[in-house]
Coordinates of C-alpha atoms in Angstrom, one line a residue:
X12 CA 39.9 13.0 36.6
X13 CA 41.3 13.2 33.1
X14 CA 40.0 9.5 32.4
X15 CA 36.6 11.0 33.0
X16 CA 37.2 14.0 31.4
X17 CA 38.1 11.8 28.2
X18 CA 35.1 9.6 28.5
X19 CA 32.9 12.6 28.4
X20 CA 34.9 13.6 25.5
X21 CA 34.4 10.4 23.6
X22 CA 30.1 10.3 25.0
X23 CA 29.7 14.3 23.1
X24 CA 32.0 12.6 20.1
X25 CA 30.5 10.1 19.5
X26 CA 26.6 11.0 20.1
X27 CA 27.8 14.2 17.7
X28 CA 28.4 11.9 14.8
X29 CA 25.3 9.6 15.3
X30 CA 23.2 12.7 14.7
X31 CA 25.4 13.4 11.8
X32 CA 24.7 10.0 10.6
X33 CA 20.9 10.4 11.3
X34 CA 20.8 13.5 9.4
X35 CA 22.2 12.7 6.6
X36 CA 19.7 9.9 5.8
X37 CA 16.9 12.6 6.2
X38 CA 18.9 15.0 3.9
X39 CA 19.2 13.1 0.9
X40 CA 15.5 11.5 1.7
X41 CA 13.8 15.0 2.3
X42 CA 15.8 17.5 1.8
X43 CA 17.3 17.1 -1.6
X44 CA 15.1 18.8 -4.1
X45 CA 13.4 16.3 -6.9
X46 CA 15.6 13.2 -5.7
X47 CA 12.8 10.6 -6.0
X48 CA 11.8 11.9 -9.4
X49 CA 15.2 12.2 -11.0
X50 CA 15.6 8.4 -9.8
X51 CA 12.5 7.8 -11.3
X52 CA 13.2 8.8 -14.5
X53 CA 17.1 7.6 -14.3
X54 CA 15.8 3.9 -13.7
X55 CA 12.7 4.0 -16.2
X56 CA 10.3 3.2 -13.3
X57 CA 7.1 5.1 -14.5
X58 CA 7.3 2.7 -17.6
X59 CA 8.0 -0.1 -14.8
X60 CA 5.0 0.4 -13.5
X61 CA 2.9 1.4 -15.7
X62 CA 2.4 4.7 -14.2
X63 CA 2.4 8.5 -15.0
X64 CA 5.0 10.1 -12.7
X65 CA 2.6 12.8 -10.7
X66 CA 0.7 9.9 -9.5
X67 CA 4.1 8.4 -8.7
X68 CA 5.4 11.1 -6.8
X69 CA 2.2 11.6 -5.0
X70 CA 2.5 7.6 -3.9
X71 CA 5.8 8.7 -2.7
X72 CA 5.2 11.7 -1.2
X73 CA 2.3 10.1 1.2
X74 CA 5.2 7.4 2.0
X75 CA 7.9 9.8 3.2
X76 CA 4.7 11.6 5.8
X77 CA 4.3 8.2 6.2
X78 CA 7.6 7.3 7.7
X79 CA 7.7 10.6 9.5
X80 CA 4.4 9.9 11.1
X81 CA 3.0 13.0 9.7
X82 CA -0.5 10.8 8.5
X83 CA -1.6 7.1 10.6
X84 CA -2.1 5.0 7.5
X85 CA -0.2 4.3 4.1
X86 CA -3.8 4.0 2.2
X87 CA -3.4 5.3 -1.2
X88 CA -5.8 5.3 -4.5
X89 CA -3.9 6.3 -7.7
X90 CA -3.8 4.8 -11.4
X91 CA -2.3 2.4 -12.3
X92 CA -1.9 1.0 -15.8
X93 CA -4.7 3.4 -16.2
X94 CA -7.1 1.7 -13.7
X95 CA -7.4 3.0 -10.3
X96 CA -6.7 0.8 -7.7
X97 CA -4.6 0.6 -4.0
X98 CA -1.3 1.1 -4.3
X99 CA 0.5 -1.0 -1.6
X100 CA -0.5 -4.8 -0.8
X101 CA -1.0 -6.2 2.9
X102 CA 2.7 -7.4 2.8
X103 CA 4.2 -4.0 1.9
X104 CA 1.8 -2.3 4.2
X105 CA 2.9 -4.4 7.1
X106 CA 6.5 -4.1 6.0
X107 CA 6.1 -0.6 6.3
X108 CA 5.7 -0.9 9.7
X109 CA 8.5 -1.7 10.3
X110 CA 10.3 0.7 7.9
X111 CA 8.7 3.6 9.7
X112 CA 9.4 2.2 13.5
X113 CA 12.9 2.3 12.2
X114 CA 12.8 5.1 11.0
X115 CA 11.4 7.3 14.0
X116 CA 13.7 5.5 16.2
X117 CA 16.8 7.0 14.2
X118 CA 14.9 10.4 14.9
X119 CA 14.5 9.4 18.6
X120 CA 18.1 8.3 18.6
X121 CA 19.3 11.6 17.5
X122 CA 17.4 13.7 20.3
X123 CA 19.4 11.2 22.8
X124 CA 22.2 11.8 21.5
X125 CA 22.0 16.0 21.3
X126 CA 20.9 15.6 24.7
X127 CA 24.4 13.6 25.6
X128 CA 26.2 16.1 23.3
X129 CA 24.5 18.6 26.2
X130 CA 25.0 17.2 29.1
X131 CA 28.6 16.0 28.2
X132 CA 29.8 19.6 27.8
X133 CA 27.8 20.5 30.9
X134 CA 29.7 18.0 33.0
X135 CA 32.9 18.8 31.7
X136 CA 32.8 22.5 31.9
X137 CA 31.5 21.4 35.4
X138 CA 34.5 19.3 36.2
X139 CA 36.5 22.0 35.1
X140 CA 37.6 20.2 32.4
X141 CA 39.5 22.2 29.2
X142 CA 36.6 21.9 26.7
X143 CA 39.0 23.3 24.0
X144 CA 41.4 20.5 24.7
X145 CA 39.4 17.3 25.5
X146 CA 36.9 17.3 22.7
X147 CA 39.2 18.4 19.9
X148 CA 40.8 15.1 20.7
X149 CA 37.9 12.8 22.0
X150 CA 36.9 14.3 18.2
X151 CA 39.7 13.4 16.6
X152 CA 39.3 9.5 17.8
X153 CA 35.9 9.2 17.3
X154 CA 35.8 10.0 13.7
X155 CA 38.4 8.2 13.0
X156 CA 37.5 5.2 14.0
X157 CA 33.3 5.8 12.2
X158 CA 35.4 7.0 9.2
X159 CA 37.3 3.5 9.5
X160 CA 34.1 1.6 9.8
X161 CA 32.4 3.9 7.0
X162 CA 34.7 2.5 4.4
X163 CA 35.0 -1.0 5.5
X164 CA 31.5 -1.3 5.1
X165 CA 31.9 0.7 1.6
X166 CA 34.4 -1.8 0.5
X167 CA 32.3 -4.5 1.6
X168 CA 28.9 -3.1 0.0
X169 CA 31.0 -2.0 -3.4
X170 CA 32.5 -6.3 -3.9
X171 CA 28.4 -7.5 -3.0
X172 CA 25.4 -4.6 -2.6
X173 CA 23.0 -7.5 -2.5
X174 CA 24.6 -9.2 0.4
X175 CA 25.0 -6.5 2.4
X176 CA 21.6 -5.1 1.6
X177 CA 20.5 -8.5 2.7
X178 CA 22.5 -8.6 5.9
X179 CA 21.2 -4.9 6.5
X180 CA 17.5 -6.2 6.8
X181 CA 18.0 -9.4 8.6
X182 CA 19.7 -6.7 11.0
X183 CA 17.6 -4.3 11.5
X184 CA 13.6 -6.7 10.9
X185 CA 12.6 -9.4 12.4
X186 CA 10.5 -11.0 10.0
X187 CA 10.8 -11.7 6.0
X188 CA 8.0 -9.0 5.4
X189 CA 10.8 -7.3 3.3
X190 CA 11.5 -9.9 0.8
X191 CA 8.6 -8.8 -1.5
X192 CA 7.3 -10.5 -5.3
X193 CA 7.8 -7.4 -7.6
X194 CA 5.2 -9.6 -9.9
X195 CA 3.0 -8.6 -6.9
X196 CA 4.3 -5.5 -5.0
X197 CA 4.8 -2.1 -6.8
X198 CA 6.9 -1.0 -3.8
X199 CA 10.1 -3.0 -5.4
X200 CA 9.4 -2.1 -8.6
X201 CA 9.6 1.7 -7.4
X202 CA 12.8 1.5 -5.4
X203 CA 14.9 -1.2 -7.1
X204 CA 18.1 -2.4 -5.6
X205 CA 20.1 0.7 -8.0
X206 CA 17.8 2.9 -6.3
X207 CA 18.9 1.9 -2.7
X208 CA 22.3 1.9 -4.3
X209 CA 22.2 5.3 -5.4
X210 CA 20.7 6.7 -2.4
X211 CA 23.6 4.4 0.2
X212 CA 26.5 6.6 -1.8
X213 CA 24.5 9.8 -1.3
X214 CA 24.2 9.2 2.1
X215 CA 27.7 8.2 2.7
X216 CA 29.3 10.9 0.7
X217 CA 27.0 13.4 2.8
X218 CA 27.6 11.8 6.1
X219 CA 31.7 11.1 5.0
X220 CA 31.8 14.9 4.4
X221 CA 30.4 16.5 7.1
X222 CA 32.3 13.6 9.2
X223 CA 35.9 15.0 7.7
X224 CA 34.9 18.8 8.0
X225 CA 34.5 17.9 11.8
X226 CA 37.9 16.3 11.9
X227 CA 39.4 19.5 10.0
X228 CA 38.0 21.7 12.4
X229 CA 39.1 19.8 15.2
X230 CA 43.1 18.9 13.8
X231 CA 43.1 22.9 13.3
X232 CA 41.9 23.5 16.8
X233 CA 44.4 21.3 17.9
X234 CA 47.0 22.5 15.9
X235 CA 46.1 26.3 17.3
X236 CA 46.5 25.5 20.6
X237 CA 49.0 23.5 20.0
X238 CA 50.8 27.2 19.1
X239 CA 49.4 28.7 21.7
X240 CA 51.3 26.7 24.5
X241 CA 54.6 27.1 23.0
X242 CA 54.0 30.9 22.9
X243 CA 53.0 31.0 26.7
X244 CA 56.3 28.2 27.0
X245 CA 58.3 30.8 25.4
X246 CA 57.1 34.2 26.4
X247 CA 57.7 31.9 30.0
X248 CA 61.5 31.2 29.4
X249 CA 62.1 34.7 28.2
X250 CA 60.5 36.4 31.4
X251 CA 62.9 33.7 33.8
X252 CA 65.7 35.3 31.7

């Protein structure tokens, strides 16, 4: 029984840090107040591109209800070098695709994973098993372990972004849709690879943070009831005396 109990432990653990994961991308995409334009202007891309930076932020902002799957299509007239014209090219519209099935299945992922976080701690309270106990612990391990692979994967992205940027999308596509001409394709122009760093250490610093808040809480959980059992151990020995 307490193998089970700590496999429950490590399914609620481990499904609580994907959503972590998942939700810090969509913080620092849509929840951080004027990201996209401070970028913008810290990497010069209006001059880039040869645009003014409402019509840039207006490209953008159809993009992100894009990838949310607020609107069907990426379609979108603005100016460019003065002339209006379609933003996006057939290659980065169909590479969008892609981008935005990802996407939505990181959001679908994290409503599997609140629903195991659920029905974990249903089971175990159902088993009987000491929720205070078993996921402090099963806690403890898990994050341990993501915080481990979080900065391997730092150290590796820090001696060669490009690399593992590359590795990332031969990952994650199927196809070379993503390996666009930025003589051709405004969409790499607008989020060079800086960009993408930039946005990686934001989302790793968010996701590290809440990652080692959980881990606090839990070691001070642990450490509580740690001083809990030696009171009842001791207010035990005093009443046999």
């Amino acid at each position: 029984m307490r193998v089970l109990h700590f496999l429950l432990g490590l399914f609620f653990s481990m499904s609580i840090i994907l959503v972590l994961l998942v939700t810090s991308i969509e913080a620092v995409l849509y929840w951080s107040p004027d990201y996209f334009e401070r970028e913008y202007d810290k990497y010069e891309v209006t001059d880039e591109v040869n645009m003014e930076m409402d019509d840039l932020l207006h490209v953008t902002d159809v993009m992100m209800d894009y990838l949310k799957d607020k609107r069907e299509d990426l379609q979108v007239v603005t100016r460019v070098d003065g002339a209006w014209r379609t933003f996006f090219s057939q290659r980065e519209l169909d590479h969008m695709v892609d981008v935005k099935n990802l996407f939505l299945g990181g959001l679908a992922l994290r409503r599997i994973c609140l629903l195991i976080v659920v029905c974990s701690a249903g089971l175990l309270h159902l088993l009987k098993g000491r929720l205070s106990a078993i996921l402090p612990r099963a806690m403890c391990t898990c994050t341990g372990v993501f915080f481990s692979a979080l900065c391997l994967i730092a150290a590796v992205a820090a001696t060669d972004f490009t690399r593992a940027f590359t590795i990332f999308h031969e990952i994650f596509f199927d196809n070379d849709l993503w390996l666009l001409n930025p003589r051709e394709d405004l969409l790499i122009n607008i989020v060079p690879e800086p960009f993408f760093v930039d946005t990686a250490v934001r989302i790793a610093a968010v996701f590290g943070g809440s990652v080692l808040l959980i881990l606090a809480v839990c070691l001070l959980s642990l450490y509580h009831g740690k001083r809990r059992n030696r009171r009842h151990q001791n207010d035990s020995i005093g009443t046999a005396i």
